[in-house]
Amino acid sequence: MQEKHFSHSDILNLEQRFRAAFINSITGFKSLCLIGTKDNVGQTNLAVFSSLVHLGSHPPYFGFIVRPDSVDRHTLENILNTKYYTINHVNERFYQKAHQTAARYPKTISEFEAVGLNEAYLDDFFAPYVEESTIKVGAEFRERVDIALNQTILIIGEIQHVYFPEIAIASDGFLDLEKAGTITCNGLDSYHKTQKIARLSYAKPDKAPQIIH
Amino acid sequence: MQEKHFSHSDILNLEQRFRAAFINSITGFKSLCLIGTKDNVGQTNLAVFSSLVHLGSHPPYFGFIVRPDSVDRHTLENILNTKYYTINHVNERFYQKAHQTAARYPKTISEFEAVGLNEAYLDDFFAPYVEESTIKVGAEFRERVDIALNQTILIIGEIQHVYFPEIAIASDGFLDLEKAGTITCNGLDSYHKTQKIARLSYAKPDKAPQIIH
């Protein structure tokens, strides 16, 4: 394959939208989820995110990034005000609706209704889940980390509930996202199904990894 | 599909390795890369990471997470001491070698040599790239963010160089990772190829997204 190179100054000189598409691609395939929230007067909000990151298993923490110029400020406001939110995996059946939640709807319009996804309330949890999602996570806000460098914000939450298809969990706790139909994304707008290559055994210095069947 | 539910207390009561496998799966498909570093006496290090996150395009910032109990402390030490590191996308041809870098090799052993991947030095950049990787990024350290909640660390870097296959870039800057052979992972040990569903046009409130051909 013919190789191309962009230096730092090449990147700074790219046209703005070209650069955004390019730089958003180079961090690799990303998780894709819808974050569901509700404000104190019952108005719901739903927004697509691709920056979920695992922070720990015990306690079960994860984070996601809010951009300074983002429409997802409604999500941030609701989380800071009410403390609860949901993470809903996206699958092929509704990925176009998930994408559409990124449009700049006014705060008075719920993206659930605007894009045609259904709210689900489970086990008296405050925030709405996406009924169509096969993996749903209820989270409670734990910490806000402001990144001074470029005014992004890392929001950290603790997992309170997980709903998942029984067929997707293996005997060792591995949750097979492919069996649940979860998809991934590349850059700002490219959606991808997956095809498993293999699971590999725990890496040890003195032996090659084995495929887990 | 039959649905299963784990509450917060269910999660806390899971056996430790089961919980780690489960919680590492629920944040969705993850980016997968090898981070290459070198210490001040020329000893190289290579470690697999699945926590890359986009932080901004202008300047081009990204972050990744270092766990407190991680073998990847060698990576952290080298980055803090030398300021430079490389991000190398993983593809199907060498994913087993990438996985094997997670084994606890002593600091005196280079994972490049231990697993059989080749160091490449490009444009006088200090840190080693992985020759076998089709997308290579050279980064300079910018900020360390300590997350007090659980002693994880967010390392933020700025992109200095990107090398990629010319066939993978679209006219609008989108970099097609699938064309470059980049793969993704699920949880701690499951590796997946991708199959594109579609790219969608920029979301606007008054119209449905269109497929980009």
mmCIF file with all atom_site columns, N, CA and C in Angstrom, chain B residues 158-202:
data_model
loop_
_atom_site.group_PDB
_atom_site.id
_atom_site.type_symbol
_atom_site.label_atom_id
_atom_site.label_alt_id
_atom_site.label_comp_id
_atom_site.label_asym_id
_atom_site.label_entity_id
_atom_site.label_seq_id
_atom_site.pdbx_PDB_ins_code
_atom_site.Cartn_x
_atom_site.Cartn_y
_atom_site.Cartn_z
_atom_site.occupancy
_atom_site.B_iso_or_equiv
_atom_site.pdbx_formal_charge
_atom_site.auth_seq_id
_atom_site.auth_comp_id
_atom_site.auth_asym_id
_atom_site.auth_atom_id
_atom_site.pdbx_PDB_model_num
ATOM 1   N N  . GLU B 1 158 ? -0.308  15.358  21.891 1.00 0.00 ? 158 GLU B N  1
ATOM 2   C CA . GLU B 1 158 ? -0.636  16.070  20.660 1.00 0.00 ? 158 GLU B CA 1
ATOM 3   C C  . GLU B 1 158 ? 0.010   15.344  19.478 1.00 0.00 ? 158 GLU B C  1
ATOM 4   N N  . ILE B 1 159 ? -0.766  15.192  18.437 1.00 0.00 ? 159 ILE B N  1
ATOM 5   C CA . ILE B 1 159 ? -0.312  14.449  17.259 1.00 0.00 ? 159 ILE B CA 1
ATOM 6   C C  . ILE B 1 159 ? 0.741   15.239  16.492 1.00 0.00 ? 159 ILE B C  1
ATOM 7   N N  . GLN B 1 160 ? 1.863   14.604  16.220 1.00 0.00 ? 160 GLN B N  1
ATOM 8   C CA . GLN B 1 160 ? 2.962   15.257  15.491 1.00 0.00 ? 160 GLN B CA 1
ATOM 9   C C  . GLN B 1 160 ? 3.117   14.721  14.072 1.00 0.00 ? 160 GLN B C  1
ATOM 10  N N  . HIS B 1 161 ? 2.800   13.449  13.887 1.00 0.00 ? 161 HIS B N  1
ATOM 11  C CA . HIS B 1 161 ? 2.946   12.810  12.574 1.00 0.00 ? 161 HIS B CA 1
ATOM 12  C C  . HIS B 1 161 ? 1.834   11.778  12.419 1.00 0.00 ? 161 HIS B C  1
ATOM 13  N N  . VAL B 1 162 ? 1.327   11.633  11.203 1.00 0.00 ? 162 VAL B N  1
ATOM 14  C CA . VAL B 1 162 ? 0.441   10.506  10.902 1.00 0.00 ? 162 VAL B CA 1
ATOM 15  C C  . VAL B 1 162 ? 0.894   9.876   9.586  1.00 0.00 ? 162 VAL B C  1
ATOM 16  N N  . TYR B 1 163 ? 1.054   8.563   9.593  1.00 0.00 ? 163 TYR B N  1
ATOM 17  C CA . TYR B 1 163 ? 1.383   7.792   8.389  1.00 0.00 ? 163 TYR B CA 1
ATOM 18  C C  . TYR B 1 163 ? 0.209   6.854   8.126  1.00 0.00 ? 163 TYR B C  1
ATOM 19  N N  . PHE B 1 164 ? -0.265  6.836   6.906  1.00 0.00 ? 164 PHE B N  1
ATOM 20  C CA . PHE B 1 164 ? -1.465  6.036   6.605  1.00 0.00 ? 164 PHE B CA 1
ATOM 21  C C  . PHE B 1 164 ? -1.454  5.645   5.126  1.00 0.00 ? 164 PHE B C  1
ATOM 22  N N  . PRO B 1 165 ? -2.203  4.579   4.775  1.00 0.00 ? 165 PRO B N  1
ATOM 23  C CA . PRO B 1 165 ? -2.248  4.164   3.370  1.00 0.00 ? 165 PRO B CA 1
ATOM 24  C C  . PRO B 1 165 ? -3.050  5.188   2.558  1.00 0.00 ? 165 PRO B C  1
ATOM 25  N N  . GLU B 1 166 ? -2.518  5.577   1.424  1.00 0.00 ? 166 GLU B N  1
ATOM 26  C CA . GLU B 1 166 ? -3.175  6.597   0.609  1.00 0.00 ? 166 GLU B CA 1
ATOM 27  C C  . GLU B 1 166 ? -4.589  6.168   0.199  1.00 0.00 ? 166 GLU B C  1
ATOM 28  N N  . ILE B 1 167 ? -4.787  4.886   -0.037 1.00 0.00 ? 167 ILE B N  1
ATOM 29  C CA . ILE B 1 167 ? -6.126  4.400   -0.454 1.00 0.00 ? 167 ILE B CA 1
ATOM 30  C C  . ILE B 1 167 ? -7.175  4.557   0.642  1.00 0.00 ? 167 ILE B C  1
ATOM 31  N N  . ALA B 1 168 ? -6.746  4.786   1.895  1.00 0.00 ? 168 ALA B N  1
ATOM 32  C CA . ALA B 1 168 ? -7.710  4.817   3.002  1.00 0.00 ? 168 ALA B CA 1
ATOM 33  C C  . ALA B 1 168 ? -8.327  6.189   3.224  1.00 0.00 ? 168 ALA B C  1
ATOM 34  N N  . ILE B 1 169 ? -7.761  7.239   2.618  1.00 0.00 ? 169 ILE B N  1
ATOM 35  C CA . ILE B 1 169 ? -8.296  8.567   2.899  1.00 0.00 ? 169 ILE B CA 1
ATOM 36  C C  . ILE B 1 169 ? -9.308  8.992   1.834  1.00 0.00 ? 169 ILE B C  1
ATOM 37  N N  . ALA B 1 170 ? -10.450 9.503   2.298  1.00 0.00 ? 170 ALA B N  1
ATOM 38  C CA . ALA B 1 170 ? -11.500 9.976   1.388  1.00 0.00 ? 170 ALA B CA 1
ATOM 39  C C  . ALA B 1 170 ? -11.270 11.457  1.083  1.00 0.00 ? 170 ALA B C  1
ATOM 40  N N  . SER B 1 171 ? -11.972 11.978  0.103  1.00 0.00 ? 171 SER B N  1
ATOM 41  C CA . SER B 1 171 ? -11.757 13.363  -0.342 1.00 0.00 ? 171 SER B CA 1
ATOM 42  C C  . SER B 1 171 ? -12.153 14.377  0.727  1.00 0.00 ? 171 SER B C  1
ATOM 43  N N  . ASP B 1 172 ? -12.928 13.946  1.723  1.00 0.00 ? 172 ASP B N  1
ATOM 44  C CA . ASP B 1 172 ? -13.349 14.888  2.780  1.00 0.00 ? 172 ASP B CA 1
ATOM 45  C C  . ASP B 1 172 ? -12.534 14.723  4.066  1.00 0.00 ? 172 ASP B C  1
ATOM 46  N N  . GLY B 1 173 ? -11.458 13.929  4.019  1.00 0.00 ? 173 GLY B N  1
ATOM 47  C CA . GLY B 1 173 ? -10.591 13.793  5.186  1.00 0.00 ? 173 GLY B CA 1
ATOM 48  C C  . GLY B 1 173 ? -10.857 12.547  6.012  1.00 0.00 ? 173 GLY B C  1
ATOM 49  N N  . PHE B 1 174 ? -11.998 11.914  5.796  1.00 0.00 ? 174 PHE B N  1
ATOM 50  C CA . PHE B 1 174 ? -12.318 10.665  6.499  1.00 0.00 ? 174 PHE B CA 1
ATOM 51  C C  . PHE B 1 174 ? -11.259 9.613   6.203  1.00 0.00 ? 174 PHE B C  1
ATOM 52  N N  . LEU B 1 175 ? -10.756 8.980   7.243  1.00 0.00 ? 175 LEU B N  1
ATOM 53  C CA . LEU B 1 175 ? -9.769  7.913   7.072  1.00 0.00 ? 175 LEU B CA 1
ATOM 54  C C  . LEU B 1 175 ? -10.470 6.580   7.317  1.00 0.00 ? 175 LEU B C  1
ATOM 55  N N  . ASP B 1 176 ? -10.557 5.765   6.294  1.00 0.00 ? 176 ASP B N  1
ATOM 56  C CA . ASP B 1 176 ? -11.313 4.513   6.349  1.00 0.00 ? 176 ASP B CA 1
ATOM 57  C C  . ASP B 1 176 ? -10.448 3.425   6.987  1.00 0.00 ? 176 ASP B C  1
ATOM 58  N N  . LEU B 1 177 ? -10.671 3.199   8.265  1.00 0.00 ? 177 LEU B N  1
ATOM 59  C CA . LEU B 1 177 ? -9.832  2.262   9.019  1.00 0.00 ? 177 LEU B CA 1
ATOM 60  C C  . LEU B 1 177 ? -9.973  0.839   8.501  1.00 0.00 ? 177 LEU B C  1
ATOM 61  N N  . GLU B 1 178 ? -11.172 0.549   7.990  1.00 0.00 ? 178 GLU B N  1
ATOM 62  C CA . GLU B 1 178 ? -11.408 -0.801  7.455  1.00 0.00 ? 178 GLU B CA 1
ATOM 63  C C  . GLU B 1 178 ? -10.504 -1.062  6.252  1.00 0.00 ? 178 GLU B C  1
ATOM 64  N N  . LYS B 1 179 ? -10.346 -0.052  5.393  1.00 0.00 ? 179 LYS B N  1
ATOM 65  C CA . LYS B 1 179 ? -9.453  -0.194  4.233  1.00 0.00 ? 179 LYS B CA 1
ATOM 66  C C  . LYS B 1 179 ? -8.004  -0.382  4.674  1.00 0.00 ? 179 LYS B C  1
ATOM 67  N N  . ALA B 1 180 ? -7.658  0.182   5.824  1.00 0.00 ? 180 ALA B N  1
ATOM 68  C CA . ALA B 1 180 ? -6.293  0.059   6.341  1.00 0.00 ? 180 ALA B CA 1
ATOM 69  C C  . ALA B 1 180 ? -6.091  -1.241  7.119  1.00 0.00 ? 180 ALA B C  1
ATOM 70  N N  . GLY B 1 181 ? -7.183  -1.983  7.346  1.00 0.00 ? 181 GLY B N  1
ATOM 71  C CA . GLY B 1 181 ? -7.082  -3.259  8.046  1.00 0.00 ? 181 GLY B CA 1
ATOM 72  C C  . GLY B 1 181 ? -7.071  -3.152  9.561  1.00 0.00 ? 181 GLY B C  1
ATOM 73  N N  . THR B 1 182 ? -7.350  -1.950  10.093 1.00 0.00 ? 182 THR B N  1
ATOM 74  C CA . THR B 1 182 ? -7.402  -1.767  11.548 1.00 0.00 ? 182 THR B CA 1
ATOM 75  C C  . THR B 1 182 ? -8.529  -2.624  12.134 1.00 0.00 ? 182 THR B C  1
ATOM 76  N N  . ILE B 1 183 ? -8.262  -3.283  13.254 1.00 0.00 ? 183 ILE B N  1
ATOM 77  C CA . ILE B 1 183 ? -9.291  -4.082  13.912 1.00 0.00 ? 183 ILE B CA 1
ATOM 78  C C  . ILE B 1 183 ? -9.704  -3.436  15.239 1.00 0.00 ? 183 ILE B C  1
ATOM 79  N N  . THR B 1 184 ? -10.707 -4.019  15.884 1.00 0.00 ? 184 THR B N  1
ATOM 80  C CA . THR B 1 184 ? -11.231 -3.469  17.146 1.00 0.00 ? 184 THR B CA 1
ATOM 81  C C  . THR B 1 184 ? -11.271 -4.581  18.185 1.00 0.00 ? 184 THR B C  1
ATOM 82  N N  . CYS B 1 185 ? -11.504 -4.222  19.441 1.00 0.00 ? 185 CYS B N  1
ATOM 83  C CA . CYS B 1 185 ? -11.598 -5.275  20.449 1.00 0.00 ? 185 CYS B CA 1
ATOM 84  C C  . CYS B 1 185 ? -12.784 -5.088  21.363 1.00 0.00 ? 185 CYS B C  1
ATOM 85  N N  . ASN B 1 186 ? -13.165 -6.163  21.994 1.00 0.00 ? 186 ASN B N  1
ATOM 86  C CA . ASN B 1 186 ? -14.321 -6.267  22.881 1.00 0.00 ? 186 ASN B CA 1
ATOM 87  C C  . ASN B 1 186 ? -13.794 -6.855  24.188 1.00 0.00 ? 186 ASN B C  1
ATOM 88  N N  . GLY B 1 187 ? -13.910 -6.076  25.259 1.00 0.00 ? 187 GLY B N  1
ATOM 89  C CA . GLY B 1 187 ? -13.441 -6.574  26.540 1.00 0.00 ? 187 GLY B CA 1
ATOM 90  C C  . GLY B 1 187 ? -11.933 -6.658  26.588 1.00 0.00 ? 187 GLY B C  1
ATOM 91  N N  . LEU B 1 188 ? -11.432 -7.659  27.291 1.00 0.00 ? 188 LEU B N  1
ATOM 92  C CA . LEU B 1 188 ? -9.996  -7.782  27.533 1.00 0.00 ? 188 LEU B CA 1
ATOM 93  C C  . LEU B 1 188 ? -9.260  -8.565  26.470 1.00 0.00 ? 188 LEU B C  1
ATOM 94  N N  . ASP B 1 189 ? -9.981  -9.351  25.653 1.00 0.00 ? 189 ASP B N  1
ATOM 95  C CA . ASP B 1 189 ? -9.246  -10.335 24.857 1.00 0.00 ? 189 ASP B CA 1
ATOM 96  C C  . ASP B 1 189 ? -9.934  -10.787 23.582 1.00 0.00 ? 189 ASP B C  1
ATOM 97  N N  . SER B 1 190 ? -10.981 -10.088 23.135 1.00 0.00 ? 190 SER B N  1
ATOM 98  C CA . SER B 1 190 ? -11.702 -10.540 21.943 1.00 0.00 ? 190 SER B CA 1
ATOM 99  C C  . SER B 1 190 ? -11.448 -9.562  20.797 1.00 0.00 ? 190 SER B C  1
ATOM 100 N N  . TYR B 1 191 ? -10.985 -10.084 19.674 1.00 0.00 ? 191 TYR B N  1
ATOM 101 C CA . TYR B 1 191 ? -10.551 -9.261  18.539 1.00 0.00 ? 191 TYR B CA 1
ATOM 102 C C  . TYR B 1 191 ? -11.505 -9.420  17.366 1.00 0.00 ? 191 TYR B C  1
ATOM 103 N N  . HIS B 1 192 ? -11.816 -8.307  16.716 1.00 0.00 ? 192 HIS B N  1
ATOM 104 C CA . HIS B 1 192 ? -12.864 -8.283  15.697 1.00 0.00 ? 192 HIS B CA 1
ATOM 105 C C  . HIS B 1 192 ? -12.473 -7.455  14.482 1.00 0.00 ? 192 HIS B C  1
ATOM 106 N N  . LYS B 1 193 ? -12.746 -8.019  13.289 1.00 0.00 ? 193 LYS B N  1
ATOM 107 C CA . LYS B 1 193 ? -12.701 -7.254  12.047 1.00 0.00 ? 193 LYS B CA 1
ATOM 108 C C  . LYS B 1 193 ? -14.017 -6.478  11.933 1.00 0.00 ? 193 LYS B C  1
ATOM 109 N N  . THR B 1 194 ? -14.065 -5.565  10.982 1.00 0.00 ? 194 THR B N  1
ATOM 110 C CA . THR B 1 194 ? -15.306 -4.798  10.812 1.00 0.00 ? 194 THR B CA 1
ATOM 111 C C  . THR B 1 194 ? -15.829 -4.937  9.391  1.00 0.00 ? 194 THR B C  1
ATOM 112 N N  . GLN B 1 195 ? -17.108 -4.580  9.252  1.00 0.00 ? 195 GLN B N  1
ATOM 113 C CA . GLN B 1 195 ? -17.775 -4.595  7.951  1.00 0.00 ? 195 GLN B CA 1
ATOM 114 C C  . GLN B 1 195 ? -18.638 -3.346  7.893  1.00 0.00 ? 195 GLN B C  1
ATOM 115 N N  . LYS B 1 196 ? -18.321 -2.450  6.979  1.00 0.00 ? 196 LYS B N  1
ATOM 116 C CA . LYS B 1 196 ? -18.997 -1.158  6.967  1.00 0.00 ? 196 LYS B CA 1
ATOM 117 C C  . LYS B 1 196 ? -20.490 -1.291  6.667  1.00 0.00 ? 196 LYS B C  1
ATOM 118 N N  . ILE B 1 197 ? -21.309 -0.603  7.459  1.00 0.00 ? 197 ILE B N  1
ATOM 119 C CA . ILE B 1 197 ? -22.741 -0.503  7.160  1.00 0.00 ? 197 ILE B CA 1
ATOM 120 C C  . ILE B 1 197 ? -22.939 0.701   6.232  1.00 0.00 ? 197 ILE B C  1
ATOM 121 N N  . ALA B 1 198 ? -22.525 1.875   6.698  1.00 0.00 ? 198 ALA B N  1
ATOM 122 C CA . ALA B 1 198 ? -22.648 3.098   5.878  1.00 0.00 ? 198 ALA B CA 1
ATOM 123 C C  . ALA B 1 198 ? -22.014 4.277   6.596  1.00 0.00 ? 198 ALA B C  1
ATOM 124 N N  . ARG B 1 199 ? -21.685 5.305   5.807  1.00 0.00 ? 199 ARG B N  1
ATOM 125 C CA . ARG B 1 199 ? -21.412 6.627   6.371  1.00 0.00 ? 199 ARG B CA 1
ATOM 126 C C  . ARG B 1 199 ? -22.692 7.441   6.218  1.00 0.00 ? 199 ARG B C  1
ATOM 127 N N  . LEU B 1 200 ? -22.938 8.307   7.204  1.00 0.00 ? 200 LEU B N  1
ATOM 128 C CA . LEU B 1 200 ? -24.151 9.134   7.165  1.00 0.00 ? 200 LEU B CA 1
ATOM 129 C C  . LEU B 1 200 ? -23.779 10.615  7.125  1.00 0.00 ? 200 LEU B C  1
ATOM 130 N N  . SER B 1 201 ? -24.606 11.391  6.437  1.00 0.00 ? 201 SER B N  1
ATOM 131 C CA . SER B 1 201 ? -24.376 12.837  6.314  1.00 0.00 ? 201 SER B CA 1
ATOM 132 C C  . SER B 1 201 ? -24.579 13.536  7.655  1.00 0.00 ? 201 SER B C  1
ATOM 133 N N  . TYR B 1 202 ? -24.003 14.724  7.775  1.00 0.00 ? 202 TYR B N  1
ATOM 134 C CA . TYR B 1 202 ? -24.079 15.560  8.982  1.00 0.00 ? 202 TYR B CA 1
ATOM 135 C C  . TYR B 1 202 ? -25.540 15.707  9.415  1.00 0.00 ? 202 TYR B C  1
#
